[in-house]
């Protein structure tokens, strides 16, 4: 058994410290140690995007990041997307467009879509589909998700952080 | 995952010492998008992960008309694809760097890692070979450079010896009148592994009519990415023509020695080798003529 390592990071704007084993993924630590269960484990090998979080300013699969690697970095999870004022417009649009059924893929899609609109507030449909190619959904057939993201972009949503 | 230790050295010397000590038990961690999955699925045993993302040289990305391009081994793909200078000077590299996984993978995966993982189907390797890239390797005996086409020795195997690691990739400045392209065949539009990949580069004369030199490489048709030197050499001195391009494509087809697996049959891969080399050359020639390297 390897020694536990002390990690300092910022998660959703707050300083966080935790102890973890090197073999624990960021996803495991978020869910099992820190109680942030928004990110889901779908495939655990980088194919489905259900575990998406933002690391510094990049969208990543948290199942492919070791928790020790976030030392000194900043993590944003789906729990950090809504504000005290309410849902983020992307979340609102997912509800309005019924862009979810079972919901397992939804946190990943929300985090991924926000990462897209934060850097490209007016993406084309093609850009949305291309950006979301690393997120799998077995229920919706994707179209409603794409509509929701496009609608959120049309409302100029990304300004809200 | 079975337990392992983790170290995050801050210098090449420190990393090399750790690697030397750990031998086969140690493995360099850059983006981790291949390595973490391999260890989790028990396809690779690692007792020490050596995270090299805090070493300055491995994060260098510099592009100059005089010195060419230096890509630190831990530089993630997104930094390469979002660099306008690199996009301008090396579109043939961007063709590959931009299609390795989806955006989540692009945020982590490095070209150095793609190379060291030594998959026969790695997208970046045929592109790097076409662009005459070399690997800068540091180790206990000092540093050495190895042309990318000599780096992989088998599936998952490389020329790296005990204590050695790739520090950077070095690409020469694009020559006047040059152009390059990489493309692959996959059954989807994105997020897939090449059934066959092909990289090509050409240098044309001033008039854009005669081929001065050419380099062609294939992926997923042999145990390692394959540099098809003879296909490029046969183009040197020839006028740009359909016949010349088809002949090079045919020579690449002949050099391919693929296997049949779940992604494609040997016969399909042979066929694809010729088709993709033709298309890679056509695009490389078009780019050379448009003054885009
Ligand atoms: S759980 Fe991480 S990509 Fe599927
Ligand atoms: S809503 Fe069920 S997987 Fe997407």
Coordinates of C-alpha atoms and ligand atoms in Angstrom, one line a residue:
Chain A
X1 CA 0.0 0.0 0.0
X2 CA 1.5 3.3 -1.0
X3 CA 1.5 6.3 1.3
X4 CA -1.4 8.8 1.2
X5 CA -0.5 12.1 -0.2
X6 CA -1.8 15.5 1.0
X7 CA -3.3 17.5 -1.9
X8 CA -4.2 21.2 -1.9
X9 CA -6.5 22.5 -4.6
X10 CA -9.5 24.8 -5.3
X11 CA -12.8 23.2 -6.1
X12 CA -15.7 25.3 -7.3
X13 CA -13.9 28.4 -5.9
X14 CA -13.1 27.0 -2.5
X15 CA -9.8 25.9 -1.0
X16 CA -9.9 22.2 -0.5
X17 CA -7.4 19.8 1.1
X18 CA -7.6 16.1 1.0
X19 CA -5.6 12.9 1.5
X20 CA -5.5 10.3 -1.2
X21 CA -3.6 7.4 -2.5
X22 CA -1.8 8.0 -5.8
X23 CA -4.0 5.3 -7.5
X24 CA -7.2 7.2 -6.8
X25 CA -8.6 9.1 -9.7
X26 CA -9.9 12.6 -9.4
X27 CA -13.4 11.1 -10.1
X28 CA -13.1 8.7 -7.1
X29 CA -11.9 11.4 -4.8
X30 CA -14.6 13.8 -5.8
X31 CA -17.3 11.3 -5.3
X32 CA -16.1 9.0 -2.5
X33 CA -14.0 11.4 -0.4
X34 CA -15.5 14.8 -1.0
X35 CA -19.1 14.0 -1.5
X36 CA -19.3 15.7 -4.9
X37 CA -21.3 13.0 -6.7
X38 CA -22.4 15.1 -9.7
X39 CA -19.6 13.7 -11.9
X40 CA -20.6 10.2 -12.8
X41 CA -18.6 7.1 -13.6
X42 CA -19.7 5.7 -16.9
X43 CA -16.9 3.9 -18.6
X44 CA -13.9 4.8 -16.4
X45 CA -11.7 4.8 -19.4
X46 CA -12.1 8.1 -21.1
X47 CA -14.9 7.3 -23.6
X48 CA -18.1 8.6 -22.2
X49 CA -17.6 12.0 -20.7
X50 CA -20.0 11.4 -17.8
X51 CA -17.1 12.3 -15.4
X52 CA -16.3 15.6 -17.1
X53 CA -14.9 18.5 -14.9
X54 CA -13.0 21.6 -15.8
X55 CA -9.4 21.5 -14.7
X56 CA -7.9 25.0 -14.7
X57 CA -9.6 26.1 -18.0
X58 CA -9.7 22.8 -19.7
X59 CA -12.5 20.3 -20.0
X60 CA -11.1 16.9 -18.9
X61 CA -12.3 13.4 -18.0
X62 CA -11.8 13.1 -14.3
X63 CA -11.5 9.3 -14.5
X64 CA -8.3 10.0 -16.5
X65 CA -6.8 12.4 -14.0
X66 CA -5.1 11.1 -10.8
X67 CA -6.3 13.1 -7.8
X68 CA -2.7 13.8 -6.9
X69 CA -2.2 15.6 -10.2
X70 CA -4.6 18.5 -9.2
X71 CA -2.2 19.7 -6.5
X72 CA -2.0 23.5 -7.0
X73 CA -4.7 23.5 -9.7
X74 CA -8.3 24.5 -9.8
X75 CA -11.3 22.2 -10.5
X76 CA -14.8 23.1 -11.4
X77 CA -17.5 20.4 -11.2
X78 CA -21.2 20.4 -12.1
X79 CA -21.9 21.4 -8.6
X80 CA -20.2 24.7 -9.4
X81 CA -22.3 25.5 -12.4
X82 CA -25.5 26.9 -10.8
X83 CA -25.2 30.0 -8.7
X84 CA -27.1 31.2 -5.6
X85 CA -29.4 33.0 -8.1
X86 CA -30.5 29.7 -9.6
X87 CA -29.8 27.4 -12.4
X88 CA -27.3 28.3 -15.1
X89 CA -29.1 29.0 -18.4
X90 CA -27.6 25.8 -19.9
X91 CA -29.2 23.8 -17.1
X92 CA -32.5 25.7 -17.6
X93 CA -32.4 24.9 -21.3
X94 CA -31.8 21.2 -20.7
X95 CA -35.0 21.2 -18.6
X96 CA -37.0 23.2 -21.2
X97 CA -35.9 21.0 -24.1
X98 CA -36.2 17.7 -22.1
X99 CA -32.6 17.1 -23.0
X100 CA -32.3 14.2 -20.6
X101 CA -34.0 11.0 -19.7
X102 CA -32.2 8.8 -17.2
X103 CA -29.8 11.8 -16.5
X104 CA -26.6 9.8 -16.0
X105 CA -24.9 11.6 -18.8
X106 CA -26.3 15.0 -18.0
X107 CA -23.8 16.5 -15.6
X108 CA -21.0 15.7 -18.1
X109 CA -22.9 17.3 -20.9
X110 CA -23.7 20.4 -18.8
X111 CA -20.0 20.8 -17.8
X112 CA -18.9 20.2 -21.4
X113 CA -21.5 22.6 -22.9
X114 CA -20.5 25.3 -20.4
X115 CA -16.9 24.9 -21.3
X116 CA -17.8 25.3 -25.0
X117 CA -20.0 28.4 -24.5
X118 CA -17.4 30.0 -22.2
X119 CA -14.9 30.0 -25.0
X120 CA -17.3 30.2 -28.0
X121 CA -20.5 31.9 -27.0
X122 CA -22.1 31.4 -30.5
X123 CA -21.1 28.0 -31.8
X124 CA -22.6 26.5 -34.9
X125 CA -24.6 23.3 -34.7
X126 CA -21.6 21.5 -36.2
X127 CA -19.3 23.0 -33.6
X128 CA -21.7 21.9 -30.8
X129 CA -21.9 18.4 -32.1
X130 CA -18.1 18.2 -32.6
X131 CA -17.4 19.5 -29.1
X132 CA -19.8 17.1 -27.5
X133 CA -18.4 14.0 -29.5
X134 CA -16.7 12.9 -26.3
X135 CA -19.9 12.7 -24.3
X136 CA -22.1 9.7 -24.8
X137 CA -25.9 9.5 -24.2
X138 CA -27.8 6.2 -24.5
X139 CA -31.2 7.8 -24.1
X140 CA -31.9 11.0 -25.9
X141 CA -30.5 10.5 -29.3
X142 CA -28.5 13.7 -28.8
X143 CA -30.7 16.0 -30.8
X144 CA -32.5 17.5 -27.8
X145 CA -29.1 18.1 -26.1
X146 CA -27.8 19.9 -29.2
X147 CA -31.0 22.0 -29.4
X148 CA -30.7 22.9 -25.7
X149 CA -27.1 24.0 -26.0
X150 CA -27.8 26.1 -29.2
X151 CA -30.8 27.7 -27.4
X152 CA -28.7 28.5 -24.4
X153 CA -26.1 30.1 -26.7
X154 CA -28.8 32.1 -28.5
X155 CA -29.9 33.5 -25.1
X156 CA -26.3 34.7 -24.5
X157 CA -26.0 32.5 -21.5
X158 CA -22.3 32.2 -20.9
X159 CA -21.9 35.5 -19.3
X160 CA -23.2 34.0 -16.1
X161 CA -20.5 32.2 -14.3
Chain B
X1 CA -6.2 0.2 -9.7
X2 CA -3.4 -1.7 -8.0
X3 CA -1.3 0.6 -5.8
X4 CA 1.6 2.6 -7.0
X5 CA 3.7 5.5 -5.9
X6 CA 3.8 8.9 -7.4
X7 CA 6.6 11.4 -7.9
X8 CA 6.5 14.8 -9.5
X9 CA 10.1 15.8 -10.2
X10 CA 10.9 19.4 -11.2
X11 CA 13.9 18.8 -13.3
X12 CA 15.0 16.4 -16.1
X13 CA 17.9 15.2 -13.9
X14 CA 15.6 14.4 -11.0
X15 CA 13.2 12.5 -13.3
X16 CA 16.0 10.6 -15.0
X17 CA 17.4 9.5 -11.6
X18 CA 13.9 8.2 -10.6
X19 CA 13.5 6.4 -13.9
X20 CA 17.0 4.9 -13.6
X21 CA 16.2 3.6 -10.1
X22 CA 12.8 2.3 -10.9
X23 CA 13.7 0.5 -14.2
X24 CA 10.8 -1.3 -15.6
X25 CA 8.6 -0.5 -12.6
X26 CA 8.7 3.2 -13.4
X27 CA 6.7 4.9 -16.1
X28 CA 6.5 8.5 -17.2
X29 CA 3.1 10.2 -16.7
X30 CA 2.3 13.1 -19.0
X31 CA -1.4 13.4 -20.0
X32 CA -2.2 9.9 -18.7
X33 CA -4.9 9.3 -21.2
X34 CA -3.4 6.0 -22.3
X35 CA -1.3 5.1 -19.3
X36 CA -4.0 5.4 -16.6
X37 CA -6.4 3.2 -18.6
X38 CA -3.6 0.6 -19.2
X39 CA -2.8 0.4 -15.5
X40 CA -6.4 0.3 -14.5
X41 CA -7.2 -2.5 -16.9
X42 CA -4.1 -4.4 -15.7
X43 CA -2.5 -4.2 -19.2
X44 CA 0.6 -2.6 -17.7
X45 CA 2.2 -3.0 -14.3
X46 CA 3.6 0.2 -12.9
X47 CA 4.9 0.7 -9.4
X48 CA 6.0 4.4 -9.8
X49 CA 4.3 7.1 -11.8
X50 CA 6.8 9.8 -12.6
X51 CA 4.7 12.9 -13.4
X52 CA 6.8 15.1 -15.7
X53 CA 4.3 18.0 -16.1
X54 CA 6.2 20.2 -13.7
X55 CA 9.5 20.1 -15.7
X56 CA 9.9 23.3 -17.7
X57 CA 11.6 21.7 -20.7
X58 CA 8.8 19.3 -21.2
X59 CA 6.3 22.1 -21.3
X60 CA 8.1 24.1 -23.9
X61 CA 6.3 25.0 -27.1
X62 CA 8.3 27.2 -29.4
X63 CA 8.0 27.9 -33.1
X64 CA 10.4 30.0 -35.1
X65 CA 11.3 30.4 -38.7
X66 CA 15.0 29.8 -38.0
X67 CA 14.9 27.0 -35.4
X68 CA 11.7 25.2 -36.4
X69 CA 9.3 23.8 -33.8
X70 CA 10.1 22.4 -30.4
X71 CA 7.3 20.5 -28.7
X72 CA 8.0 19.6 -25.1
X73 CA 7.0 15.9 -24.5
X74 CA 4.3 16.9 -22.0
X75 CA 2.6 19.6 -24.0
X76 CA -1.0 18.7 -24.4
X77 CA -2.6 18.6 -27.9
X78 CA -4.8 21.6 -27.3
X79 CA -1.8 23.9 -26.9
X80 CA -0.5 22.8 -30.3
X81 CA -3.8 23.1 -32.1
X82 CA -4.5 26.5 -30.6
X83 CA -1.2 28.1 -31.4
X84 CA -1.6 30.2 -34.5
X85 CA 2.1 30.2 -35.4
X86 CA 2.1 26.4 -35.4
X87 CA -1.1 26.3 -37.4
X88 CA 0.4 28.5 -40.0
X89 CA 3.8 26.7 -40.3
X90 CA 2.8 23.0 -39.7
X91 CA -0.8 22.4 -40.8
X92 CA 0.2 18.8 -41.5
X93 CA 0.9 18.3 -37.8
X94 CA -2.3 19.9 -36.8
X95 CA -4.2 17.4 -39.0
X96 CA -3.0 14.8 -36.5
X97 CA -2.9 16.7 -33.2
X98 CA -6.4 17.8 -33.7
X99 CA -8.0 14.4 -34.1
X100 CA -6.5 12.5 -31.2
X101 CA -9.6 11.8 -29.0
X102 CA -12.3 14.4 -28.3
X103 CA -11.9 17.7 -26.6
X104 CA -11.5 16.1 -23.1
X105 CA -8.6 14.0 -24.3
X106 CA -7.1 17.0 -26.2
X107 CA -6.9 18.8 -22.9
X108 CA -4.5 16.2 -21.5
X109 CA -3.0 14.0 -24.1
X110 CA 0.5 14.9 -25.4
X111 CA 2.3 14.2 -28.6
X112 CA 5.2 12.9 -26.6
X113 CA 2.9 10.5 -24.9
X114 CA 1.3 9.4 -28.2
X115 CA 4.8 8.6 -29.4
X116 CA 6.0 6.8 -26.2
X117 CA 2.8 4.7 -26.1
X118 CA 4.1 3.4 -29.4
X119 CA 0.7 2.3 -30.8
X120 CA 1.1 1.2 -34.4
X121 CA -2.1 3.3 -35.0
X122 CA -1.0 6.5 -33.3
X123 CA -2.1 9.4 -35.3
X124 CA 0.7 11.8 -34.6
X125 CA 3.5 9.4 -35.6
X126 CA 3.1 9.3 -39.4
X127 CA 2.6 13.0 -39.4
X128 CA 5.8 13.5 -37.4
X129 CA 7.7 11.2 -39.7
X130 CA 6.5 13.0 -42.8
X131 CA 7.7 16.3 -41.2
X132 CA 11.1 14.8 -40.4
X133 CA 10.7 15.2 -36.7
X134 CA 13.3 13.9 -34.2
X135 CA 12.9 12.9 -30.6
X136 CA 15.2 14.5 -28.0
X137 CA 16.0 11.9 -25.4
X138 CA 17.6 12.5 -22.0
X139 CA 19.2 9.7 -20.0
X140 CA 22.0 8.7 -17.8
X141 CA 24.5 8.9 -20.6
X142 CA 23.4 12.4 -21.5
X143 CA 21.1 13.3 -24.4
X144 CA 20.7 12.0 -27.9
X145 CA 18.4 12.6 -30.8
X146 CA 16.5 9.8 -32.7
X147 CA 14.5 10.3 -35.9
X148 CA 10.9 9.5 -35.1
X149 CA 10.8 6.7 -37.7
X150 CA 13.4 4.9 -35.7
X151 CA 11.8 5.4 -32.3
X152 CA 9.2 2.7 -32.2
X153 CA 10.4 -0.9 -32.2
X154 CA 7.2 -2.8 -31.8
X155 CA 3.7 -2.4 -30.4
X156 CA 4.2 -0.5 -27.2
X157 CA 8.0 -0.8 -27.5
X158 CA 10.5 2.0 -28.1
X159 CA 14.3 2.6 -28.3
X160 CA 14.2 4.1 -24.8
X161 CA 16.7 2.4 -22.5
X162 CA 16.8 2.3 -18.7
X163 CA 16.6 5.7 -17.3
X164 CA 15.8 7.4 -20.6
X165 CA 12.9 9.7 -21.4
X166 CA 11.7 11.8 -24.3
X167 CA 12.2 15.5 -23.5
X168 CA 10.9 17.1 -26.7
X169 CA 10.2 16.7 -30.3
X170 CA 12.1 18.8 -32.8
X171 CA 10.7 19.6 -36.2
X172 CA 12.9 21.4 -38.8
X173 CA 11.6 24.7 -40.2
X174 CA 9.3 24.1 -43.1
X175 CA 11.3 24.3 -46.4
X176 CA 10.3 26.8 -49.1
X177 CA 7.7 25.2 -51.4
X178 CA 6.8 22.5 -48.9
X179 CA 3.4 21.1 -47.9
X180 CA 2.2 18.3 -45.7
X181 CA -1.0 16.4 -44.8
X182 CA -2.1 13.6 -42.5
X183 CA -5.4 11.8 -42.7
X184 CA -6.9 8.5 -41.5
X185 CA -9.8 6.3 -42.2
X186 CA -12.2 5.6 -39.4
X187 CA -15.8 4.5 -39.5
X188 CA -17.0 7.4 -37.4
X189 CA -16.5 11.1 -37.9
X190 CA -14.3 11.6 -34.8
X191 CA -13.2 9.9 -31.5
X192 CA -11.9 6.7 -33.1
X193 CA -8.7 4.9 -33.8
X194 CA -7.3 4.8 -37.3
X195 CA -8.0 1.7 -39.4
X196 CA -5.2 3.2 -41.5
X197 CA -3.5 6.6 -41.3
X198 CA -1.2 8.3 -43.8
X199 CA 1.1 11.2 -43.6
X200 CA 2.9 12.8 -46.5
X201 CA 5.1 15.9 -47.1
X202 CA 6.4 17.3 -50.4
X203 CA 8.9 20.0 -51.4
X204 CA 8.1 21.5 -54.8
X205 CA 10.4 23.6 -57.0
X206 CA 9.9 27.3 -57.4
X207 CA 7.4 26.8 -60.3
X208 CA 5.4 24.4 -58.2
X209 CA 5.7 21.8 -61.0
X210 CA 8.5 19.4 -60.0
X211 CA 8.8 17.4 -56.8
X212 CA 12.1 18.1 -55.2
X213 CA 11.6 15.6 -52.4
X214 CA 8.8 13.7 -50.6
X215 CA 8.3 11.7 -47.4
X216 CA 5.5 9.2 -46.8
X217 CA 4.5 7.3 -43.7
X218 CA 1.7 4.9 -42.8
X219 CA 0.0 4.0 -39.5
X220 CA -1.8 0.8 -38.5
X221 CA -0.4 -1.3 -41.3
X222 CA 2.6 -2.8 -39.4
X223 CA 3.9 -3.5 -35.9
X224 CA 5.2 0.1 -35.8
X225 CA 4.3 3.2 -37.7
X226 CA 5.9 2.7 -41.1
X227 CA 8.2 5.1 -43.0
X228 CA 8.0 4.2 -46.6
X229 CA 11.2 5.8 -47.8
X230 CA 11.1 4.3 -51.3
X231 CA 7.7 5.8 -52.0
X232 CA 9.0 9.3 -51.3
X233 CA 12.3 8.7 -53.0
X234 CA 10.6 7.6 -56.2
X235 CA 8.9 11.0 -56.4
X236 CA 12.1 13.1 -56.2
X237 CA 12.8 14.9 -59.5
X238 CA 9.4 13.9 -61.0
X239 CA 6.9 16.3 -62.4
X240 CA 3.7 16.6 -60.3
X241 CA 1.3 14.4 -62.1
X242 CA -1.5 11.9 -61.4
X243 CA 0.7 9.1 -62.5
X244 CA 3.5 10.0 -60.1
X245 CA 1.1 10.3 -57.2
X246 CA -0.5 6.9 -58.1
X247 CA 2.8 5.3 -58.3
X248 CA 3.8 6.5 -54.8
X249 CA 0.4 5.3 -53.5
X250 CA 1.0 1.9 -55.1
X251 CA 4.5 1.7 -53.5
X252 CA 3.0 2.5 -50.1
X253 CA 0.4 -0.3 -50.7
X254 CA 3.2 -2.7 -51.5
X255 CA 5.1 -1.8 -48.3
X256 CA 2.1 -2.1 -46.0
X257 CA 2.0 -5.4 -44.1
X258 CA -1.1 -5.2 -42.1
X259 CA -3.0 -7.7 -40.0
X260 CA -6.7 -8.4 -39.8
X261 CA -8.3 -7.3 -36.5
X262 CA -11.6 -5.9 -35.2
X263 CA -11.0 -2.6 -36.9
X264 CA -10.3 -3.9 -40.4
X265 CA -9.1 -6.7 -42.6
X266 CA -5.6 -6.9 -44.0
X267 CA -7.0 -6.6 -47.5
X268 CA -9.0 -3.5 -46.6
X269 CA -5.9 -1.9 -45.0
X270 CA -3.8 -2.6 -48.1
X271 CA -6.4 -0.9 -50.2
X272 CA -6.7 2.0 -47.8
X273 CA -3.0 2.5 -47.8
X274 CA -3.0 3.4 -51.4
X275 CA -6.1 5.6 -51.2
X276 CA -4.9 7.5 -48.2
X277 CA -1.4 8.1 -49.5
X278 CA -2.8 9.4 -52.8
X279 CA -5.1 11.8 -50.9
X280 CA -2.4 12.8 -48.4
X281 CA 0.0 13.6 -51.4
X282 CA -2.7 15.5 -53.3
X283 CA -3.4 17.7 -50.3
X284 CA 0.3 18.2 -49.5
X285 CA 0.9 19.3 -53.1
X286 CA -2.0 21.7 -52.9
X287 CA -0.7 23.2 -49.7
X288 CA 2.8 23.5 -51.1
X289 CA 1.4 25.4 -54.1
X290 CA -0.7 27.7 -51.9
X291 CA 2.4 28.6 -50.0
X292 CA 1.1 26.9 -46.9
X293 CA 3.7 24.5 -45.6
Ligands
LIG1 S1 -16.3 7.8 -16.8 FE1 -14.7 9.1 -17.4 S2 -15.0 9.2 -19.6 FE2 -16.4 7.7 -18.9
LIG2 S1 -30.1 10.7 -20.5 FE1 -29.7 8.6 -20.2 S2 -27.7 8.5 -20.9 FE2 -28.2 10.5 -21.5

